[in-house]
PDB file of C-alpha atoms in Angstrom:
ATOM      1  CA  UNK E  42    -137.443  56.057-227.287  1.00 51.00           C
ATOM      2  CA  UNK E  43    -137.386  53.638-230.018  1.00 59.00           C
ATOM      3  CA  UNK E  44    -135.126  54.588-231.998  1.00 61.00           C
ATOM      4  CA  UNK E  45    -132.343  55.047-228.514  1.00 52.00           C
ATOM      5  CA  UNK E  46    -128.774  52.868-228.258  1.00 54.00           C
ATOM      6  CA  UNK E  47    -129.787  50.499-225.292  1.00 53.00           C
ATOM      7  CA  UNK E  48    -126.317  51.980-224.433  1.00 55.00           C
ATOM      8  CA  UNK E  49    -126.106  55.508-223.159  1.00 50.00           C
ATOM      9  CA  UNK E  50    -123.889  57.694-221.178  1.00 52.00           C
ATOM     10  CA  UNK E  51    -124.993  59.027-217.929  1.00 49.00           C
ATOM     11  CA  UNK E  52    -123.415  61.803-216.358  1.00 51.00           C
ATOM     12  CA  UNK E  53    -122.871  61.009-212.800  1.00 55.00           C
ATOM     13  CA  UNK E  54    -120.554  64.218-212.055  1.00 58.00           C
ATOM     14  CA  UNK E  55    -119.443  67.362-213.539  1.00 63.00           C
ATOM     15  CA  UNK E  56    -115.887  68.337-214.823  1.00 69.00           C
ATOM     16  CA  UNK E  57    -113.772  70.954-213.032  1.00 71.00           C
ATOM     17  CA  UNK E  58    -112.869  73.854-214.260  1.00 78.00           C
ATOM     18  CA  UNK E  59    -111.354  75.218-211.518  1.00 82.00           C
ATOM     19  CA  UNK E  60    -107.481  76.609-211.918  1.00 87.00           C
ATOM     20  CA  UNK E  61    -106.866  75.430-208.808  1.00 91.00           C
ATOM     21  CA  UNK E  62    -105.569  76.220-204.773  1.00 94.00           C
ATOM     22  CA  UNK E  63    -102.068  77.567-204.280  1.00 97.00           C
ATOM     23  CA  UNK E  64    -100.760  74.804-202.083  1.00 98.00           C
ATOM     24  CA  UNK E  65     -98.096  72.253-202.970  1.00 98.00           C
ATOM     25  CA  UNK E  66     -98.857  68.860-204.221  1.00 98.00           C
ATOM     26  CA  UNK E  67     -97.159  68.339-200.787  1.00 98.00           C
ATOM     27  CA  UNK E  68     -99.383  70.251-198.642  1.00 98.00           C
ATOM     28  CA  UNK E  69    -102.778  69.076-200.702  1.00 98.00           C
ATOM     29  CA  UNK E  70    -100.887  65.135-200.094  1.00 98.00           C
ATOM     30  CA  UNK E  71    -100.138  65.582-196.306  1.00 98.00           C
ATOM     31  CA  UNK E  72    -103.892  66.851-195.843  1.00 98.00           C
ATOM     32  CA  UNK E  73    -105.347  63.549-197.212  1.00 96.00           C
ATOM     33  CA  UNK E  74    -103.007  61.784-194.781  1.00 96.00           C
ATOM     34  CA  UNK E  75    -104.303  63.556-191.716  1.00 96.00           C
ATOM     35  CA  UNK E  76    -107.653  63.764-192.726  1.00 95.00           C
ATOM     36  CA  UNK E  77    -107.568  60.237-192.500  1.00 93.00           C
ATOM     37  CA  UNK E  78    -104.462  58.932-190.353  1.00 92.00           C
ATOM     38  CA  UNK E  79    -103.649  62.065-188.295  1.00 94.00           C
ATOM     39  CA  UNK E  80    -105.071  63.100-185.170  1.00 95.00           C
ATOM     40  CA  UNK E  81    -105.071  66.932-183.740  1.00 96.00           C
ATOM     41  CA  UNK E  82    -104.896  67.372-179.833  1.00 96.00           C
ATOM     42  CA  UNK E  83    -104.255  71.208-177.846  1.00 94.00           C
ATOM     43  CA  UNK E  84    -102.456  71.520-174.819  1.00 93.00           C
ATOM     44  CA  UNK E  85    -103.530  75.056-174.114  1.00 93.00           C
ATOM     45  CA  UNK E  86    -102.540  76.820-177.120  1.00 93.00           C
ATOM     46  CA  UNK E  87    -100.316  74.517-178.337  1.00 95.00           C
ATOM     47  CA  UNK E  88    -101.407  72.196-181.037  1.00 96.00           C
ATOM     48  CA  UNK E  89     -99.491  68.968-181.285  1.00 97.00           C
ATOM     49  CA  UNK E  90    -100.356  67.057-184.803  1.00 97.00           C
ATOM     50  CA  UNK E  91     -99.980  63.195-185.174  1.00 97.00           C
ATOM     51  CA  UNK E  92    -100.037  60.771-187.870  1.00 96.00           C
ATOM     52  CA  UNK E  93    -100.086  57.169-186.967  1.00 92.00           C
ATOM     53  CA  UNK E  94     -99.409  54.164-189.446  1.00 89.00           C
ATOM     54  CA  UNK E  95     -98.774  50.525-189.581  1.00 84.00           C
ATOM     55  CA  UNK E  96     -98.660  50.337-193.400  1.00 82.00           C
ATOM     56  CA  UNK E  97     -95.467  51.640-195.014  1.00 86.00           C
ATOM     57  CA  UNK E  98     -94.880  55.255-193.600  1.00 90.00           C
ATOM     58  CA  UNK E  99     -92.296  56.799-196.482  1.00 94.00           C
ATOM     59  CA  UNK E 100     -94.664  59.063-197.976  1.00 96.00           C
ATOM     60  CA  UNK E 101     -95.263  60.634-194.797  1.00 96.00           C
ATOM     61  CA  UNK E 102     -91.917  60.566-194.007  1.00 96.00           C
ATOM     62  CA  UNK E 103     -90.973  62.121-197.713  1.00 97.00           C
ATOM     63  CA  UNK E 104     -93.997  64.517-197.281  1.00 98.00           C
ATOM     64  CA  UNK E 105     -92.811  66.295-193.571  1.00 98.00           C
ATOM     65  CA  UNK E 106     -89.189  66.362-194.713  1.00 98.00           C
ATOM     66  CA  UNK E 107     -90.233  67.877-198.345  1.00 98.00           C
ATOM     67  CA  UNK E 108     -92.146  70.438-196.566  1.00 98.00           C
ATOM     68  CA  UNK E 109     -89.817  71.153-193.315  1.00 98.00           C
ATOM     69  CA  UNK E 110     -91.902  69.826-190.803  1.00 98.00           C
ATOM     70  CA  UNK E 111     -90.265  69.178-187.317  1.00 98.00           C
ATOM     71  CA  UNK E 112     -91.086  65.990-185.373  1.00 97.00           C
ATOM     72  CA  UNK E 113     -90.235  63.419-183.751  1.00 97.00           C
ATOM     73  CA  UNK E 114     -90.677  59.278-184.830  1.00 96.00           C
ATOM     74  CA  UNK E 115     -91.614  56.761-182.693  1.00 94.00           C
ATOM     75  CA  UNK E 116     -92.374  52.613-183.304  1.00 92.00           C
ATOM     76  CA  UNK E 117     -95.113  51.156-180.831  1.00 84.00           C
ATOM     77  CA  UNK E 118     -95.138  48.047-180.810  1.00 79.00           C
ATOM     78  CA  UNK E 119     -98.725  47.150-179.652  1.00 72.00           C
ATOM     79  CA  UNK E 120     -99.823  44.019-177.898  1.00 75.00           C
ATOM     80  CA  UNK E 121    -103.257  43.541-179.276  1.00 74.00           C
ATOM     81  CA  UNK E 122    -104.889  40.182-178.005  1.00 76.00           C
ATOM     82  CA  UNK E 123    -108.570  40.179-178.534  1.00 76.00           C
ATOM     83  CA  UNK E 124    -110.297  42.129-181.602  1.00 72.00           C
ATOM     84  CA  UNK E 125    -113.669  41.901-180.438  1.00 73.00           C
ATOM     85  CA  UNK E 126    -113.806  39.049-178.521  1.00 80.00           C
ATOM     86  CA  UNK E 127    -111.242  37.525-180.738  1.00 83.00           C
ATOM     87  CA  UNK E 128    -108.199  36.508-180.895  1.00 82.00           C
ATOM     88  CA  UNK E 129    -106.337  37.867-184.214  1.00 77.00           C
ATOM     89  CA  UNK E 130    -105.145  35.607-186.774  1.00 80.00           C
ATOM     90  CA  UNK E 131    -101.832  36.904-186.809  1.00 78.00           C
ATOM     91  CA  UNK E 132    -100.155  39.194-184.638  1.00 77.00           C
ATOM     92  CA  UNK E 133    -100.130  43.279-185.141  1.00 75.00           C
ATOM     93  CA  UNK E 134     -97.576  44.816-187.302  1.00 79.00           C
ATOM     94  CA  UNK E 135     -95.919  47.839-185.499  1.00 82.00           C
ATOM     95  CA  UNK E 136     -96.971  51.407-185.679  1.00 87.00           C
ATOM     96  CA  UNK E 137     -95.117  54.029-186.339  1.00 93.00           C
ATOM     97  CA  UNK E 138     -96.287  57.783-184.628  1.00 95.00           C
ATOM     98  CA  UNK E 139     -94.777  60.819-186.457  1.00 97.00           C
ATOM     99  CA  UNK E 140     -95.374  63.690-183.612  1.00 97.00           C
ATOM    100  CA  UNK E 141     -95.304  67.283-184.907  1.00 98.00           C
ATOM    101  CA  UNK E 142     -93.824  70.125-183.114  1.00 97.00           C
ATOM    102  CA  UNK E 143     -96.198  72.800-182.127  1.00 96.00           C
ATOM    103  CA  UNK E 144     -94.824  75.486-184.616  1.00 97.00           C
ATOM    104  CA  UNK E 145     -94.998  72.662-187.661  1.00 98.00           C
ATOM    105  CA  UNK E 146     -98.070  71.806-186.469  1.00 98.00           C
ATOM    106  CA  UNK E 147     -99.292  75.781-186.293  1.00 98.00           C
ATOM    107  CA  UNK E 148     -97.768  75.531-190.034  1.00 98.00           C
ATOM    108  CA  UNK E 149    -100.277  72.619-191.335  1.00 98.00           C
ATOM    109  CA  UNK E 150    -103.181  73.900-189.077  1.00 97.00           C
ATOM    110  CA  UNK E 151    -103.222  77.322-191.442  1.00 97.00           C
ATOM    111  CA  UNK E 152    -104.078  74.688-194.350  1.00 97.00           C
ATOM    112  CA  UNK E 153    -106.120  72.562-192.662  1.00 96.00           C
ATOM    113  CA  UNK E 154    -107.933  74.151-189.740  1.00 93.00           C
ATOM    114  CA  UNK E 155    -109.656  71.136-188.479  1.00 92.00           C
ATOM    115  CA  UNK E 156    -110.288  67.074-189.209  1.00 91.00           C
ATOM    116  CA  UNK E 157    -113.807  65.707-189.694  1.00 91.00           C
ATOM    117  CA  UNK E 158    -114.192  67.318-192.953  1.00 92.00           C
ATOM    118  CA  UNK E 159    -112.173  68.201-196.240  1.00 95.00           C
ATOM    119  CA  UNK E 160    -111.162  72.058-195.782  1.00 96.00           C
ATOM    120  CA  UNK E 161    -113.359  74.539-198.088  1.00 94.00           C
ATOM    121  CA  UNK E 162    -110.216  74.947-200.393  1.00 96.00           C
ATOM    122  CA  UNK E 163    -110.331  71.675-201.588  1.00 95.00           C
ATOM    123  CA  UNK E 164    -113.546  72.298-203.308  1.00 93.00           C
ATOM    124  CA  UNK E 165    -111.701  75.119-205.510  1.00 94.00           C
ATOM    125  CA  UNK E 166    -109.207  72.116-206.555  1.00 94.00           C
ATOM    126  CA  UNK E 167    -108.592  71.190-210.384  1.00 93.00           C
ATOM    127  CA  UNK E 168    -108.658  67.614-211.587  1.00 89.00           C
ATOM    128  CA  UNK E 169    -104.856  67.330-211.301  1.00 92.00           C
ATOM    129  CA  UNK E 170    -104.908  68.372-207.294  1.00 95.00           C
ATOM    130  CA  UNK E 171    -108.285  66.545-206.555  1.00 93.00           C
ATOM    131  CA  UNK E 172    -106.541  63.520-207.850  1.00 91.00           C
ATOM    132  CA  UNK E 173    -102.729  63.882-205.393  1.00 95.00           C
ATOM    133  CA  UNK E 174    -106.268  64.478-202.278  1.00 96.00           C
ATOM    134  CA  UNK E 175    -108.018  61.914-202.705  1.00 93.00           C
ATOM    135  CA  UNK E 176    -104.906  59.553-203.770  1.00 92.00           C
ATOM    136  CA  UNK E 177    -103.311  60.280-200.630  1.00 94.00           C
ATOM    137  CA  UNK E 178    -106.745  60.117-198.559  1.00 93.00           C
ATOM    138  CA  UNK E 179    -107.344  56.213-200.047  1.00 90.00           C
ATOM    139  CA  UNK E 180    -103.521  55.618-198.939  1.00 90.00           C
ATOM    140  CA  UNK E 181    -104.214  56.548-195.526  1.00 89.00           C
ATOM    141  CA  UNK E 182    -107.499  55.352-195.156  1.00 86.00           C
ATOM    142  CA  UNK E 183    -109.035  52.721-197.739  1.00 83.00           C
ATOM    143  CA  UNK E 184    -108.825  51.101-201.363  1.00 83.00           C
ATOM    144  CA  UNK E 185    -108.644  51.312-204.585  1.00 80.00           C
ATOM    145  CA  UNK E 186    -111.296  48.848-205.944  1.00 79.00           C
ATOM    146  CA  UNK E 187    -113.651  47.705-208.800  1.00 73.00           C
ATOM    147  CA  UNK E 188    -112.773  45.689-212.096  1.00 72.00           C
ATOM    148  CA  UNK E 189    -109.318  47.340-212.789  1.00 75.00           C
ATOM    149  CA  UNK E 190    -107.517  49.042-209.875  1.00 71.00           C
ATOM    150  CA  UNK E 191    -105.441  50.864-211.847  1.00 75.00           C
ATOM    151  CA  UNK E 192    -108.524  53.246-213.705  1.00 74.00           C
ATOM    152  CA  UNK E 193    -108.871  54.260-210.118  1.00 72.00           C
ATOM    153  CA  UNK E 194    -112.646  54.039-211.057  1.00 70.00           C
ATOM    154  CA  UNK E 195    -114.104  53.460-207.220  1.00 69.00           C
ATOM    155  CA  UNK E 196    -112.475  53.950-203.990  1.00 75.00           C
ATOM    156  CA  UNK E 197    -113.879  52.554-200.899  1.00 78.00           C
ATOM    157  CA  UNK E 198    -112.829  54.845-198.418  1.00 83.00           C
ATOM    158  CA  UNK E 199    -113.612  54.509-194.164  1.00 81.00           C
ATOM    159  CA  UNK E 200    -114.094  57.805-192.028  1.00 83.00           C
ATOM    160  CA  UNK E 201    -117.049  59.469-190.352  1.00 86.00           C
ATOM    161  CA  UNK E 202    -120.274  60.381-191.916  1.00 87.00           C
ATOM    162  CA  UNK E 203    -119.439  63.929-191.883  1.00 88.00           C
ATOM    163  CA  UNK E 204    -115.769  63.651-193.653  1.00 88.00           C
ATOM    164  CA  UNK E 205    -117.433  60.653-196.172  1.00 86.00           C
ATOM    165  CA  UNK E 206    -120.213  63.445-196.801  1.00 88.00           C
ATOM    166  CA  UNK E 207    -117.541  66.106-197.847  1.00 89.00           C
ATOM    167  CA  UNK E 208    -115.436  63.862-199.612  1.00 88.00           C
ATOM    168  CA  UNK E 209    -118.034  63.003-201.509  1.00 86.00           C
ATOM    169  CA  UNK E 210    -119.710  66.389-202.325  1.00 85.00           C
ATOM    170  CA  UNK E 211    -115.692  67.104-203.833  1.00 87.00           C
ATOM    171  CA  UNK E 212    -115.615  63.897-205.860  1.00 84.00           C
ATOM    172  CA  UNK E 213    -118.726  65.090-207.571  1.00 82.00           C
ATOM    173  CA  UNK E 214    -117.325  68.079-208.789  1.00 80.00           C
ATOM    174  CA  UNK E 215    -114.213  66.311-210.173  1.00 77.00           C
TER     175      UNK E 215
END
């Protein structure tokens, strides 16, 4: 132990070796938005798929045309007044709702059956495809942070214990 760098490396994950999933960057992107920004509802057996933003929506809007996805677009404009017990600081910015049809939503259901957690495919990812996931999932849903954004290094991310849990069982492997 004496003779040890006080400096050493300590692995914290494992590399990938995985080839990979055979879905589009497009299809791996859209996941990480509805993972985190979508929402999944059934009227009998038809699913209706929604993504809802307030940030700046034209990567979902390039992602559903890239892929053919039909919906429809609307702007809320919401008329928030108290965030608990307050009032906000400055007013909301308007949302914008991007409302699958049921056989586009069928279509991204096959890829990802379910929100809550990260589908088992994207555990077969490589480092490449586990990068355009989570990239998309910290657009949708949290931040790059840490000394130098750009390395990408930590990302503080917001969901439920059960999708935080799989995300982070994925970013281990990668």
């Amino acid at each position: 132990a004496e003779n040890l760098s006080s400096r050493i490396a300590v692995p914290v994950c494992g590399e990938s070796t995985s080839p990979g999933v055979r879905l589009s960057d497009d299809q791996i992107a859209l996941t990480g938005w509805l993972l985190t920004d979508g929402h999944i509802a059934w009227k009998g057996n038809s699913p209706k798929i929604t993504f809802y933003q307030s940030k700046d929506g034209t990567e979902i809007n390039r992602l559903l045309s890239a892929l053919n996805l039909s919906h429809k677009v609307r702007v809320r404009k919401r008329n928030i007044q108290f965030v608990a017990g307050r009032k906000p600081a400055s007013p909301p910015l308007d949302a914008t709702e991007w409302s699958l049809h049921a056989k586009s939503s069928r279509k991204v259901l096959s890829w990802v059956p379910r929100k809550g957690v990260l589908p088992d495919w994207a555990f077969q990812l490589n480092a490449r495809q586990f990068s355009i996931l989570i990239d998309s999932i910290v657009a949708g849903d949290g931040t790059w942070d840490g000394a130098d954004k750009t390395l990408k290094n930590v990302a503080v991310v917001h969901g439920t214990s059960g999708f935080l849990s799989s995300l982070q069982a994925a970013a281990v492997m990668h």
